[in-house]
Amino acid sequence: MKTISIGTIFTILASAAHGAECIDAKAAKAGFILERPGIHSEFRPAAGGMVSVANEYQSQSPQTQFLFGGLIEVFRDSETGQLAMIPFSDLRKLFPLKAGAKSKTVFVRLAANKQPKGTETLEFNVKGKETFSLGDCKYNVLAVTQTIKNEAGKTQDEFTALYAPDLQAVLARRYDEGTNAESVVGYEVIKPLPN
């Protein structure tokens, strides 16, 4: 009869526990946590295709977001105020996202005690599929370029979201893509919500 050392048992248990940290599509329905230095985000599915994200920052006040499909911000609340992005078209028609898909959504940004400065346009371009690693966990993501333009057509913001459809979450953002200044800002850890 073979005996197994205590060290081997701990190694097996540790690797099994570590493997359990990877969240799949089924587990994502119960919510999960994404983290990187300075930010802790708790993702929870909500009614109507929304995902509620509670962000805790090291250097800022907490913030709650509601993201349609986990990708399109429609509401934000923090100590600095509330912000709503009201689309003029049905966001449900954008999903499920597929490589090569392009879309434009006109919306108005509303904040308390401020008149909107005009409409804005959110342009999507799903460039393709990639793999993104969160620790030992690997996820299939779609590279979705998002460009926000003001009413005059001037670009206000542009980045590529690395979006995991199984999780309904953006795992990272790529800025200045294709230039010498290209950078990726992303989460580094995924784990289940505590019970």
Coordinates of C-alpha atoms in Angstrom, one line a residue:
M1 CA 0.0 0.0 0.0
K2 CA 1.4 3.4 -1.0
T3 CA 1.3 6.2 1.5
I4 CA 0.9 9.9 0.5
S5 CA 2.9 12.5 2.3
I6 CA 1.2 15.3 4.2
G7 CA 2.9 17.8 1.8
T8 CA 1.3 16.0 -1.2
I9 CA -2.1 16.1 0.4
F10 CA -1.8 19.9 1.0
T11 CA -0.6 20.4 -2.5
I12 CA -3.6 18.5 -3.9
L13 CA -6.0 20.4 -1.6
A14 CA -4.5 23.8 -2.4
S15 CA -4.6 23.2 -6.2
A16 CA -8.2 22.0 -5.9
A17 CA -9.2 25.1 -3.9
H18 CA -7.3 27.3 -6.3
G19 CA -9.1 25.8 -9.3
A20 CA -12.4 26.5 -7.6
E21 CA -11.7 30.2 -7.8
C22 CA -12.3 30.3 -11.6
I23 CA -15.9 31.5 -12.2
D24 CA -17.8 30.0 -15.1
A25 CA -21.0 31.2 -16.7
K26 CA -23.2 29.3 -14.3
A27 CA -21.3 30.5 -11.2
A28 CA -21.4 34.1 -12.5
K29 CA -25.1 34.1 -12.1
A30 CA -24.5 34.1 -8.3
G31 CA -22.2 37.1 -8.6
F32 CA -18.4 37.4 -8.3
I33 CA -15.6 39.7 -7.3
L34 CA -12.9 41.2 -9.6
E35 CA -9.9 42.9 -8.1
R36 CA -6.7 44.7 -9.0
P37 CA -4.5 46.9 -6.8
G38 CA -6.6 49.9 -5.6
I39 CA -10.1 48.5 -6.7
H40 CA -12.5 45.8 -5.5
S41 CA -15.6 45.3 -7.7
E42 CA -18.5 43.1 -6.8
F43 CA -20.6 42.0 -9.8
R44 CA -24.3 40.9 -9.4
P45 CA -26.8 40.1 -12.1
A46 CA -29.9 42.4 -11.9
A47 CA -33.3 42.6 -13.6
G48 CA -33.7 43.5 -17.2
G49 CA -30.3 42.4 -18.5
M50 CA -28.5 44.7 -16.1
V51 CA -25.4 43.9 -14.0
S52 CA -24.9 45.8 -10.8
V53 CA -21.3 46.6 -10.0
A54 CA -20.3 47.9 -6.5
N55 CA -16.8 49.5 -6.8
E56 CA -14.6 50.2 -3.7
Y57 CA -11.5 52.3 -4.5
Q58 CA -8.4 52.8 -2.4
S59 CA -8.3 56.5 -3.1
Q60 CA -11.9 57.5 -4.0
S61 CA -15.4 57.2 -2.6
P62 CA -17.4 54.0 -3.4
Q63 CA -19.4 53.9 -6.6
T64 CA -22.3 51.8 -7.9
Q65 CA -22.8 51.2 -11.6
F66 CA -25.5 49.5 -13.6
L67 CA -24.2 48.1 -16.9
F68 CA -26.5 46.7 -19.6
G69 CA -25.2 43.3 -20.4
G70 CA -22.3 44.0 -18.2
L71 CA -20.9 46.3 -20.9
I72 CA -22.8 49.5 -21.4
E73 CA -23.0 51.9 -18.5
V74 CA -26.5 53.3 -18.0
F75 CA -26.3 54.6 -14.5
R76 CA -23.7 55.6 -11.9
D77 CA -24.0 56.7 -8.3
S78 CA -21.3 57.9 -5.9
E79 CA -20.8 60.6 -3.3
T80 CA -20.0 63.0 -6.2
G81 CA -23.4 62.5 -7.7
Q82 CA -25.5 60.5 -10.0
L83 CA -25.3 60.1 -13.8
A84 CA -27.7 58.3 -16.2
M85 CA -27.1 57.5 -19.8
I86 CA -30.5 57.3 -21.6
P87 CA -30.3 55.5 -25.0
F88 CA -32.6 56.4 -27.8
S89 CA -32.7 52.8 -29.1
D90 CA -33.2 49.3 -27.7
L91 CA -29.8 48.0 -26.3
R92 CA -31.1 44.5 -26.3
K93 CA -30.7 44.4 -30.1
L94 CA -26.9 44.6 -29.7
F95 CA -26.7 41.3 -27.8
P96 CA -25.4 38.7 -28.2
L97 CA -22.3 40.3 -29.5
K98 CA -20.5 38.7 -32.5
A99 CA -17.1 39.3 -34.0
G100 CA -17.4 41.8 -36.8
A101 CA -20.6 43.5 -35.4
K102 CA -20.8 47.3 -35.5
S103 CA -23.4 49.6 -34.1
K104 CA -24.2 53.2 -33.1
T105 CA -26.4 54.2 -30.2
V106 CA -27.4 57.8 -29.6
F107 CA -27.9 58.7 -26.0
V108 CA -28.3 61.6 -23.6
R109 CA -26.3 61.9 -20.4
L110 CA -28.3 63.2 -17.4
A111 CA -26.9 64.5 -14.1
A112 CA -28.7 66.1 -11.2
N113 CA -29.0 69.9 -11.5
K114 CA -27.3 70.0 -15.0
Q115 CA -28.9 70.4 -18.4
P116 CA -27.6 67.9 -21.0
K117 CA -25.2 69.5 -23.4
G118 CA -26.6 67.6 -26.3
T119 CA -26.8 64.0 -27.5
E120 CA -23.8 61.7 -27.7
T121 CA -23.1 58.6 -29.8
L122 CA -21.7 55.3 -28.6
E123 CA -20.1 53.4 -31.4
F124 CA -19.2 49.7 -31.1
N125 CA -16.9 47.6 -33.2
V126 CA -16.5 44.0 -32.2
K127 CA -13.0 43.4 -33.6
G128 CA -12.6 39.7 -32.7
K129 CA -12.0 37.1 -30.0
E130 CA -9.1 36.8 -27.6
T131 CA -8.1 35.0 -24.4
F132 CA -7.6 37.0 -21.2
S133 CA -6.0 35.6 -18.0
L134 CA -7.0 36.4 -14.5
G135 CA -4.4 34.6 -12.4
D136 CA -4.7 30.9 -13.4
C137 CA -8.1 31.5 -14.9
K138 CA -8.5 32.0 -18.7
Y139 CA -11.5 33.6 -20.3
N140 CA -12.7 34.0 -23.9
V141 CA -13.2 37.7 -24.5
L142 CA -14.4 39.8 -27.3
A143 CA -12.3 42.9 -28.2
V144 CA -15.0 45.6 -28.4
T145 CA -13.8 49.1 -29.5
Q146 CA -16.0 51.7 -27.9
T147 CA -16.0 55.3 -29.1
I148 CA -18.1 58.1 -27.5
K149 CA -18.6 61.1 -29.7
N150 CA -20.4 64.4 -28.9
E151 CA -23.2 65.9 -30.9
A152 CA -20.6 67.6 -33.2
G153 CA -18.9 64.3 -33.9
K154 CA -15.8 65.0 -31.8
T155 CA -14.4 61.9 -30.0
Q156 CA -14.8 62.2 -26.2
D157 CA -13.4 58.8 -25.2
E158 CA -12.1 55.7 -27.0
F159 CA -10.9 52.4 -25.7
T160 CA -11.1 48.6 -26.4
A161 CA -13.1 46.7 -23.8
L162 CA -12.0 43.0 -23.3
Y163 CA -15.5 41.7 -22.6
A164 CA -16.2 38.2 -21.3
P165 CA -19.8 37.3 -22.4
D166 CA -19.9 34.3 -20.1
L167 CA -19.3 36.6 -17.1
Q168 CA -21.1 39.7 -18.5
A169 CA -18.1 41.7 -17.5
V170 CA -15.3 43.8 -18.9
L171 CA -12.1 42.3 -17.6
A172 CA -9.8 45.0 -19.0
R173 CA -9.6 48.1 -21.1
R174 CA -6.9 48.7 -23.8
Y175 CA -6.1 52.4 -24.5
D176 CA -4.2 54.0 -27.4
E177 CA -4.4 50.7 -29.3
G178 CA -1.8 50.2 -32.0
T179 CA 0.4 53.1 -30.9
N180 CA 3.6 53.3 -28.8
A181 CA 1.5 54.5 -25.9
E182 CA -0.8 51.4 -25.9
S183 CA -1.6 50.2 -22.4
V184 CA -3.9 47.7 -20.8
V185 CA -5.7 48.3 -17.5
G186 CA -7.4 45.2 -16.2
Y187 CA -8.4 43.1 -13.3
E188 CA -6.0 40.6 -11.9
V189 CA -8.0 38.4 -9.6
I190 CA -11.5 36.7 -9.8
K191 CA -13.2 35.0 -6.9
P192 CA -16.7 34.1 -5.8
L193 CA -18.8 36.4 -3.6
P194 CA -18.7 35.4 0.1
N195 CA -21.8 33.5 1.2

